[in-house]
Coordinates of C-alpha atoms and ligand atoms in Angstrom, one line a residue:
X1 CA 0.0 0.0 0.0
X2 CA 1.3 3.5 -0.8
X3 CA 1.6 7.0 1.1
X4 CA -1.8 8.0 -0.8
X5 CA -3.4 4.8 -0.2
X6 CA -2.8 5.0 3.5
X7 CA -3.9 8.4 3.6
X8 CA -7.0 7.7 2.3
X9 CA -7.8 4.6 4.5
X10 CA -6.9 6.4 7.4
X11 CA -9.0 9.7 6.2
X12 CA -12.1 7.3 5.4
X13 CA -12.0 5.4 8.6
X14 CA -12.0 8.8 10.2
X15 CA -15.4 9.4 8.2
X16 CA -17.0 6.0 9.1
X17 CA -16.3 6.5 13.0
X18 CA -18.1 10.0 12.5
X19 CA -21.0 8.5 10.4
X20 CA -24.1 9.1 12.4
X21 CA -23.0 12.8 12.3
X22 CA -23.1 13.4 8.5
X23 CA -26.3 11.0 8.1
X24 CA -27.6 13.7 11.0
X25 CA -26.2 16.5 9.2
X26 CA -27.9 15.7 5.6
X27 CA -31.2 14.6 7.4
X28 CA -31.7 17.7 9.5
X29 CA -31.1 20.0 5.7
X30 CA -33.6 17.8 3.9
X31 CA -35.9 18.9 7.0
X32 CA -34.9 22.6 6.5
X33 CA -34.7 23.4 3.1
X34 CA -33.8 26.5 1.8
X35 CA -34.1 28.6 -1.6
X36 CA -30.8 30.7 -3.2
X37 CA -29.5 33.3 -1.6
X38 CA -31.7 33.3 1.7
X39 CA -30.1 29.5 2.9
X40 CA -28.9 31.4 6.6
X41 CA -29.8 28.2 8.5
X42 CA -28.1 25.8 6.5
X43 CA -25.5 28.0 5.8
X44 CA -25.1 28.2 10.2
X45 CA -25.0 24.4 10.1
X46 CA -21.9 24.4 8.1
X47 CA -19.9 27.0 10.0
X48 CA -20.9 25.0 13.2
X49 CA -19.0 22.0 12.2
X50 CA -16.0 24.3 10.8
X51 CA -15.7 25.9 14.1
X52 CA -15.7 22.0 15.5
X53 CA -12.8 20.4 13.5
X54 CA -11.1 23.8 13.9
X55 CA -11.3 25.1 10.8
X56 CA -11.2 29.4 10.2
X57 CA -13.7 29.6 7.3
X58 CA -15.1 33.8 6.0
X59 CA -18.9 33.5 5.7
X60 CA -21.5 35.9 4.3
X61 CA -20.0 35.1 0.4
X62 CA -22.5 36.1 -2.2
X63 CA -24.5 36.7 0.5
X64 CA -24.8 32.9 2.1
X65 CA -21.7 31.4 1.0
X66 CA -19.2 30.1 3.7
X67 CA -15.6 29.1 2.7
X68 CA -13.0 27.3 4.9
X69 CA -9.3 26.6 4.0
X70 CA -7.2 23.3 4.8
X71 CA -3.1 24.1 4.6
X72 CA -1.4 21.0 3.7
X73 CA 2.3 20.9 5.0
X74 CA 3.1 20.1 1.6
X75 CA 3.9 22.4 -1.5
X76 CA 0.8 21.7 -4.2
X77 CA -2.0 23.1 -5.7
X78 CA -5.4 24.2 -4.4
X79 CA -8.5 22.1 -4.8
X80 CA -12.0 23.2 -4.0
X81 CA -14.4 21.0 -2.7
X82 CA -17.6 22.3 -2.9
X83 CA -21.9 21.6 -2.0
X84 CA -24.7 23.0 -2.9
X85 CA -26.5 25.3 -0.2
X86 CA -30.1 25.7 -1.9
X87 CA -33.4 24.1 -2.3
X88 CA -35.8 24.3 -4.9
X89 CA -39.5 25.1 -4.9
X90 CA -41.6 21.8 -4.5
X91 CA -44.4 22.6 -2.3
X92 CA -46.2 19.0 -2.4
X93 CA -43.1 17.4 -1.6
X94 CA -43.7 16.0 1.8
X95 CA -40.4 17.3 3.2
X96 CA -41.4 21.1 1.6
X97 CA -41.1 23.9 4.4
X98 CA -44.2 24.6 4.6
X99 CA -44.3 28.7 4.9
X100 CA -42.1 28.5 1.8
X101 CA -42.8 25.2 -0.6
X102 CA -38.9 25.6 -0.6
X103 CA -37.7 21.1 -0.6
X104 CA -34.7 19.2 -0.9
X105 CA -35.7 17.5 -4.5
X106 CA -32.5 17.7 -6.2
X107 CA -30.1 16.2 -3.3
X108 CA -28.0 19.6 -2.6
X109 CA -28.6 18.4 1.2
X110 CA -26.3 15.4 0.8
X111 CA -23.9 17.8 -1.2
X112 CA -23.3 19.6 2.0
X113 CA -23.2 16.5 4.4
X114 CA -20.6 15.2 1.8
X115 CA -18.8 18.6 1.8
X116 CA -18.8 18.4 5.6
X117 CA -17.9 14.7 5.9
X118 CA -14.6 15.4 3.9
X119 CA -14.0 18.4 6.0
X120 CA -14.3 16.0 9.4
X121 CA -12.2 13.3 7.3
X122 CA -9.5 15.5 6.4
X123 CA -9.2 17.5 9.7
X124 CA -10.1 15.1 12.4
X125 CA -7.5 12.1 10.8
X126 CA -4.3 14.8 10.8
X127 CA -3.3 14.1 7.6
X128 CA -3.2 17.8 6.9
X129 CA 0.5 17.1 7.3
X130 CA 1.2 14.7 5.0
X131 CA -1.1 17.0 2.5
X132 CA 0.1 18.2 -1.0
X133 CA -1.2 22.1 -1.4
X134 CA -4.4 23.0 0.4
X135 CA -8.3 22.1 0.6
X136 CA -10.9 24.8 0.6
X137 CA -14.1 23.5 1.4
X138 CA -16.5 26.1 -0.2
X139 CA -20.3 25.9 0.6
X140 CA -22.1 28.0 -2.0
X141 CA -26.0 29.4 -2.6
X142 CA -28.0 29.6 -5.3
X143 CA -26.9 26.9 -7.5
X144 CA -30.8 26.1 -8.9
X145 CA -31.8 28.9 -11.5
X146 CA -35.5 30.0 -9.9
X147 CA -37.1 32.9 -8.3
X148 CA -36.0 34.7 -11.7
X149 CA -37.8 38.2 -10.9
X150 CA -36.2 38.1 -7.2
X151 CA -33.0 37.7 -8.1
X152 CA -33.1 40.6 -11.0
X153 CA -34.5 42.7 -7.9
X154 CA -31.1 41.5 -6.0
X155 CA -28.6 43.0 -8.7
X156 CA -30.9 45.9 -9.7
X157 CA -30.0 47.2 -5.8
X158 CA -26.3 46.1 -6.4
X159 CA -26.4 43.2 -4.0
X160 CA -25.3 40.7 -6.2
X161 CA -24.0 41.0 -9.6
X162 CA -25.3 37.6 -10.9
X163 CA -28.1 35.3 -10.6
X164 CA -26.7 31.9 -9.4
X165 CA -24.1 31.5 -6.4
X166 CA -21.0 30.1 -8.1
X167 CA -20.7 33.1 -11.1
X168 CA -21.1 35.7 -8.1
X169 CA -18.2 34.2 -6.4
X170 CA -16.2 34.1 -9.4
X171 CA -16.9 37.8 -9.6
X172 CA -15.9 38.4 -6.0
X173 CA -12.6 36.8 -6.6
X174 CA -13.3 34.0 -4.2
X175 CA -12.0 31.8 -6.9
X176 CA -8.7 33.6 -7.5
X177 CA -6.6 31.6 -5.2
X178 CA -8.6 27.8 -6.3
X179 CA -6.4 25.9 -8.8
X180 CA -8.8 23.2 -9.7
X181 CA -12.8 22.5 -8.1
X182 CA -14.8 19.1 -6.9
X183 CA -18.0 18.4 -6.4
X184 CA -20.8 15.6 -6.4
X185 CA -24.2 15.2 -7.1
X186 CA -26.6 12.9 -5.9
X187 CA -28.8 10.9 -8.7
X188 CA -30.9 8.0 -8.2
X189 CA -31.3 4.6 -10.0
X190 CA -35.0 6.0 -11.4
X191 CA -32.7 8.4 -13.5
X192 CA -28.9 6.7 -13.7
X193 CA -27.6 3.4 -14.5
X194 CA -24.7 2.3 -12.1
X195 CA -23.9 3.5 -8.7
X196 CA -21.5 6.4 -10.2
X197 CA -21.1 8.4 -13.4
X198 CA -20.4 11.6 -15.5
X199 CA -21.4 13.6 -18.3
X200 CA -18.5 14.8 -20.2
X201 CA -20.8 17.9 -20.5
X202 CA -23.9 19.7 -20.5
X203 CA -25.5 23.0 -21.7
X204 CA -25.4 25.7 -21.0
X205 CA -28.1 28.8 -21.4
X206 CA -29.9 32.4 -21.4
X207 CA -33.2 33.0 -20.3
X208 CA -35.5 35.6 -21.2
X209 CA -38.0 37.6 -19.8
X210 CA -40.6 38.4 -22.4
X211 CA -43.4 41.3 -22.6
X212 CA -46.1 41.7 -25.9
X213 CA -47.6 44.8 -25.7
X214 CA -50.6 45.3 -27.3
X215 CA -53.7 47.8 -27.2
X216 CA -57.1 46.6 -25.5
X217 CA -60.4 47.3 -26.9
X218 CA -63.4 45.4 -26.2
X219 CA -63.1 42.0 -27.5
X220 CA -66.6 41.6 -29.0
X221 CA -68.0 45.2 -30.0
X222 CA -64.7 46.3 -31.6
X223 CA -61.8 44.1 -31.7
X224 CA -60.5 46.3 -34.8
X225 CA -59.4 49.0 -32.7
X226 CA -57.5 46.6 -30.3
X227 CA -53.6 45.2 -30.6
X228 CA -53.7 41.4 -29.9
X229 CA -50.6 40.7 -27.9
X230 CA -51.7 37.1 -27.3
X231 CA -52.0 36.7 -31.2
X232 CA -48.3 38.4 -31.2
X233 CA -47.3 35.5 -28.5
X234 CA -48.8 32.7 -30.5
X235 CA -46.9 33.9 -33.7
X236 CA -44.1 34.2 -31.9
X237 CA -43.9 30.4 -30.4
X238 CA -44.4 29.0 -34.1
X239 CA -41.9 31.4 -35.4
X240 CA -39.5 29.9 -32.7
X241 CA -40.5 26.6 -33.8
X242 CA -39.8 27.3 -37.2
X243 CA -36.0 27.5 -36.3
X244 CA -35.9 24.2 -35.1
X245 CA -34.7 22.6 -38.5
X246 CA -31.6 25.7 -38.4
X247 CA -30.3 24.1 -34.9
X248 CA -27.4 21.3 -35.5
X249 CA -27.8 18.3 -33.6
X250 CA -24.8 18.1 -32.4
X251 CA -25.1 21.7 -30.8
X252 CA -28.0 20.0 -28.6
X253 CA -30.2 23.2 -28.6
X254 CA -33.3 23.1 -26.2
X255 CA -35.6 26.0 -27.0
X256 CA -38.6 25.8 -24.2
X257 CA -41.1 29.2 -23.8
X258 CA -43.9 28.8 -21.8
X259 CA -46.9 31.7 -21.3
X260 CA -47.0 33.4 -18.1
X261 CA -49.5 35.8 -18.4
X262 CA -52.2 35.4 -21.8
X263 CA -54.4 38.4 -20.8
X264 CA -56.5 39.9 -18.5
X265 CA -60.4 39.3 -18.8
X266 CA -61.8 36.9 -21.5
X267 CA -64.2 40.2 -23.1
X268 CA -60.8 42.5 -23.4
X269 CA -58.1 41.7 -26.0
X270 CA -54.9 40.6 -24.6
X271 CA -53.2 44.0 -24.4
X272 CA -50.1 42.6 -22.0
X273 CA -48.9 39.1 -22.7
X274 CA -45.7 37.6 -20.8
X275 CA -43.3 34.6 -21.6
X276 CA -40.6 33.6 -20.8
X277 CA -37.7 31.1 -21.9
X278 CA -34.6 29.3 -21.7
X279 CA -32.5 28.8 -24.5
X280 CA -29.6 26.0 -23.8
X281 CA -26.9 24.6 -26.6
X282 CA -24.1 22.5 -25.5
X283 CA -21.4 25.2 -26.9
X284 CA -21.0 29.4 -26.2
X285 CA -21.8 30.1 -30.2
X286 CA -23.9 27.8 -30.6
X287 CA -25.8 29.5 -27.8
X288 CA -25.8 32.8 -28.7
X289 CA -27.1 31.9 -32.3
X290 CA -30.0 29.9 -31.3
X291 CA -30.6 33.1 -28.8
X292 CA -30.4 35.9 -31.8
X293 CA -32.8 33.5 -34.0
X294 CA -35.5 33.4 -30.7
X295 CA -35.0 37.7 -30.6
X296 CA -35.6 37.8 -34.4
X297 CA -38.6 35.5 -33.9
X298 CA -40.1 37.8 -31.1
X299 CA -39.2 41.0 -32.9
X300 CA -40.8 39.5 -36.2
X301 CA -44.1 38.3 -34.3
X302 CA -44.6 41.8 -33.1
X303 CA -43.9 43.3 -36.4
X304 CA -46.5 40.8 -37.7
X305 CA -48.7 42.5 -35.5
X306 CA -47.8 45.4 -35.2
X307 CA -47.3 45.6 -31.1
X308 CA -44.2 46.3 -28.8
X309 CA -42.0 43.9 -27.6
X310 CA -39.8 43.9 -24.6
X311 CA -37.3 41.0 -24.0
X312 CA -35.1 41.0 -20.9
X313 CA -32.1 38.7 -21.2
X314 CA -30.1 37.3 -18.6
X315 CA -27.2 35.2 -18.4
X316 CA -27.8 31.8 -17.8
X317 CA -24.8 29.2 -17.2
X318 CA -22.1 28.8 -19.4
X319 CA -21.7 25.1 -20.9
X320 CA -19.9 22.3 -18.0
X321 CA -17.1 20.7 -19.4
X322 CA -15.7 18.0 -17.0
X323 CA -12.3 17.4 -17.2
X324 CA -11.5 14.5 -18.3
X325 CA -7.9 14.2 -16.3
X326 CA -10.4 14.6 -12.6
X327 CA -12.8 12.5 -14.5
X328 CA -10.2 9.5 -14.6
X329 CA -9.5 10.3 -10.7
X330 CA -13.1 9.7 -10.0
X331 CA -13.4 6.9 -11.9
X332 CA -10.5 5.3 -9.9
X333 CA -12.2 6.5 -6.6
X334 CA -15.9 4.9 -7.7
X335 CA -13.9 1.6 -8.4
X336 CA -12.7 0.7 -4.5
X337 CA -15.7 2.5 -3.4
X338 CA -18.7 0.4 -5.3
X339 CA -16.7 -1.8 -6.5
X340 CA -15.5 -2.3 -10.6
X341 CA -18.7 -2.4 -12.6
X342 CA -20.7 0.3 -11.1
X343 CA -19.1 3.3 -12.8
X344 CA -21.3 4.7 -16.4
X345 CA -20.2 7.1 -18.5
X346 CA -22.8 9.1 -19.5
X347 CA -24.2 11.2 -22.8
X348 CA -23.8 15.2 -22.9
X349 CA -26.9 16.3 -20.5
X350 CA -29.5 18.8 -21.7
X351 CA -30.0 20.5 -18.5
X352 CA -27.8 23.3 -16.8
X353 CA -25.5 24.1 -13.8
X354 CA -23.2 27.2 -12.6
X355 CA -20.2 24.5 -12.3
X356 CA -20.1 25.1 -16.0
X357 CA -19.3 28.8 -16.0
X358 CA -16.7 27.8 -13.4
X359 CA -15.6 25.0 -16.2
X360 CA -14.8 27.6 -18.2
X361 CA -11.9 28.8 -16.3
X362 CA -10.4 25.9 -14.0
X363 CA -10.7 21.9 -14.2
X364 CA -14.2 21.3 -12.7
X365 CA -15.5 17.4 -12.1
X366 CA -19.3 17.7 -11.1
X367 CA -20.0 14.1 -11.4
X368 CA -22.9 12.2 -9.9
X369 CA -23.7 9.1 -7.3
X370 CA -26.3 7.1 -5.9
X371 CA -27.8 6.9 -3.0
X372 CA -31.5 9.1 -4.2
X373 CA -34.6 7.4 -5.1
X374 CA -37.2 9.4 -7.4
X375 CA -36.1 12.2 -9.8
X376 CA -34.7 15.0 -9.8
X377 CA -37.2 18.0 -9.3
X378 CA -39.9 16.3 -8.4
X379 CA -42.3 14.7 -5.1
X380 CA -40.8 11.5 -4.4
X381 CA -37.1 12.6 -4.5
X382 CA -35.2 11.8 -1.2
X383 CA -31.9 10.3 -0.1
X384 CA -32.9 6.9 0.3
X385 CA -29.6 5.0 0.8
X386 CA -27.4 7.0 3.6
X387 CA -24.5 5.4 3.3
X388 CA -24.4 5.6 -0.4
X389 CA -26.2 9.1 -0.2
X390 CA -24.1 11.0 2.5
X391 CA -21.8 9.0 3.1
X392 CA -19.8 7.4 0.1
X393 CA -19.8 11.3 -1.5
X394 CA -17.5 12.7 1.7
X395 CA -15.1 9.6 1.1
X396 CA -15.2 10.3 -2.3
X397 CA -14.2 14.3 -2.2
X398 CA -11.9 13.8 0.6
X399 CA -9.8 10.6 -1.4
X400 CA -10.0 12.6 -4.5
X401 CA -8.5 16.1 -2.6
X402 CA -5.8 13.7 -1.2
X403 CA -4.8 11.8 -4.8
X404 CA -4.8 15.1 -7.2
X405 CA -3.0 14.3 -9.7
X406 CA -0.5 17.0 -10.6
X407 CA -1.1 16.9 -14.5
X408 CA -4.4 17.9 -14.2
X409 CA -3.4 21.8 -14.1
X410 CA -0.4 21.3 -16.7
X411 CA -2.7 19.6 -19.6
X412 CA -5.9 22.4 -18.5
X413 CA -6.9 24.8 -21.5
X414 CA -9.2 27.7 -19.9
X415 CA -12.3 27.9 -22.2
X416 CA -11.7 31.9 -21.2
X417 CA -9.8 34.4 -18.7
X418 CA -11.9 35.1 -15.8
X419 CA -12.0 38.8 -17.5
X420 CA -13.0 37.7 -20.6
X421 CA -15.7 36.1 -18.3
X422 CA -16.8 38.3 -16.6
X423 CA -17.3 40.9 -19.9
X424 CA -19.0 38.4 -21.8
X425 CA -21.6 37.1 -19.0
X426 CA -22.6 40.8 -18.3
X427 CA -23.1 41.4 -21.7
X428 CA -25.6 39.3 -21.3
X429 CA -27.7 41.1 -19.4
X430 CA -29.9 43.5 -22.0
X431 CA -33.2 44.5 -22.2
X432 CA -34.3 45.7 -26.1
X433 CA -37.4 47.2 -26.7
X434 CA -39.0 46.6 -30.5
X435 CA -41.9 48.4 -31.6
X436 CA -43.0 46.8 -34.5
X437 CA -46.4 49.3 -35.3
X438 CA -42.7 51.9 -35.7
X439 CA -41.3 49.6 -38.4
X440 CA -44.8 50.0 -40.3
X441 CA -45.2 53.7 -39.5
X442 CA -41.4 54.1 -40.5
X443 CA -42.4 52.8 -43.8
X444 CA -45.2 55.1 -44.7
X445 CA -43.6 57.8 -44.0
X446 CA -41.1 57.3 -46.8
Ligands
LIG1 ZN1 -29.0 20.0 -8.3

């Protein structure tokens, strides 16, 4: 057996004798769920069990972040290992709070219990001095992407720049001094094959906040002196739907609008009509082209009828890219953890994170493991296997923060500068009026 091997045995046998805690420590979150950027509760559980194992951690972080730094004795690099501090909305899920429908349906509870297992691991065993570089154990808010219009409100006062936790500590530097960053998410068998796994990547996205602005007039005496903005919406969802054919399947564009708001009262014609919608693609340019082709859709629907539109856009998350040199690590670590034919790879995921826009600059692994039963997002989600759930996760960060292999930062090509970042996610944020009864004025007038 050799130094790392013994390190990790030792640091996992450290976790197993503190067990009961971290099942405790995920239980009591599922129980007390909270949403992004308001998780003060869960975010007091974690500095609680810093302050026990001794570690000095800053707190407050985009708000509700809390970050604690291991020093090795050891020259190396720095590794992050991070969990999820938020909920979702989920108000029928029988573990919901019930003042705020806020529930654990996504497993960012065991995150944390697997964040803070690793921290126990690491600090209680003393193996800090036989450690290569240092461990920051960084609990983070707001991963999910919801409460859209609260979240606007929050950087429209200048309290955060960004909508999702990880991209506002990015801004705030708190990644400057992190060389590489870990994390796990839970999945269940309903969703995944295998106890273990990874995407090599997944999409990223904008969303949009959209407003047809029509005229009323009553609906059945005179409709002729009305602007229909629900007939402008309906145009406007085929004419997105007409692009379809234009996205390349290997760009794995999702396009999904949805109506809000269609009117008022049924004997008025819709003067106000609201939508909104994601639009996801596996690659940056691939994402801002399907995202010009939905404006020129909107624009062209109000045109067709003559009505304002206003589209609000705001930056979404930036495509994940594991990397593939932590993604061998972890497929080591699932080996003597479940054993040899429980690790999958999977296909390129449709759906979104912030660890992407942090992929972007640094090697990121954000793979998943068992333990869940249900799926994601929905009533009958919970952590159903503890030790697979809470447990197996905080051997996992803790071996893979011990093991780092030293070419993963040599063989890293950054995606972008944390500049070049920063200039092109803010750009995102835009809101363009278009008032298409102009256009047709505009041309009369000539
Ligand atoms: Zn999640």
């Amino acid at each position: 057996m050799n130094a790392v091997d013994l390190l990790q045995r030792q640091v996992c046998e450290t976790i197993d004798a503190h067990r009961a805690e971290i099942v405790g420590i995920g239980e009591a979150i599922m129980d007390a769920p909270e949403l992004g950027f308001k998780e003060r509760q869960t975010a007091d559980r974690v500095k609680e069990v810093f302050r026990r194992t001794g570690l000095s951690f800053d707190d407050g972080l985009a708000l509700t972040g809390v970050k604690a730094v291991l020093q090795g004795e050891k020259p190396g690099p720095t590794v992050a290992l991070m969990g999820e501090l938020d909920a979702l909305l989920v108000p029928d899920h029988p573990r919901a709070c019930p003042e705020t429908g806020a529930a654990h349906a996504c497993g960012h509870n065991a995150q944390i219990a697997g964040l803070l297992g690793a921290a126990i691991g690491l600090t209680q065993s003393g193996v800090a001095k036989d450690l290569a570089g240092r461990v920051i154990f960084l609990a983070v808010p707001a991963e999910e992407y919801v409460e859209i219009d609260y979240r606007i409100g929050l950087v429209k006062r200048g309290e955060t720049s960004f909508l999702t936790g990880k991209q506002e500590l990015i801004k705030l530097g708190l990644f400057d001094d992190v060389d590489m960053a870990i994390m796990i998410h839970s999945t269940s068998p309903d969703v995944h094959d295998g106890s273990a796994g990874l995407s090599p990547s997944s999409n990223g996205f904008v969303a949009k906040n959209i407003c047809f602005l029509g005229k009323a007039s009553h609906a059945g005496a005179y409709p002729e002196r009305g602007i229909n903005a629900l007939n402008a919406a309906q145009l406007a969802l085929s004419a997105i739907n007409a692009q379809r054919e234009t996205f390349r399947d290997e760009d794995c564009v999702r396009v999904h609008p949805i109506i809000t708001k269609g009117g008022d009262l049924v004997n008025v014609v819709p003067s106000e009509v609201r939508m909104e919608t994601y639009v996801r693609a596996k690659t940056p340019e691939a994402l801002l082209d399907a995202a010009m082709k939905v404006d020129r859709a909107l624009r062209g629907a109000a045109m067709a009828l003559g009505c304002r539109v206003e589209i609000e856009t705001v930056p979404g998350n930036l495509p994940l890219r594991n990397d593939p040199r932590l993604a061998e690590l972890f497929r080591n670590n699932v080996r003597v953890l479940f054993g040899d034919q429980e690790y999958r790879d999977y296909p390129h995921g449709g759906g979104s994170t912030d660890a992407g826009d942090l992929s972007q600059l640094m090697p990121v692994l954000h793979p998943m493991m068992t333990g869940a039963q249900g799926s994601h997002h929905q009533i009958d989600w919970q952590i159903a296997d503890h030790n697979a759930g809470y447990v197996l996760p905080a051997k996992s960060l803790a071996m893979m923060a011990i093991e780092l292999a030293r070419d993963v930062l040599s063989r890293f090509v950054p995606g972008m500068t944390k500049d070049e970042y920063l200039e092109r996610q803010l750009a995102v944020f835009r809101t363009e009026t278009f008032d298409g009864g102009a256009v047709e004025s505009r041309r009369e007038s000539k």
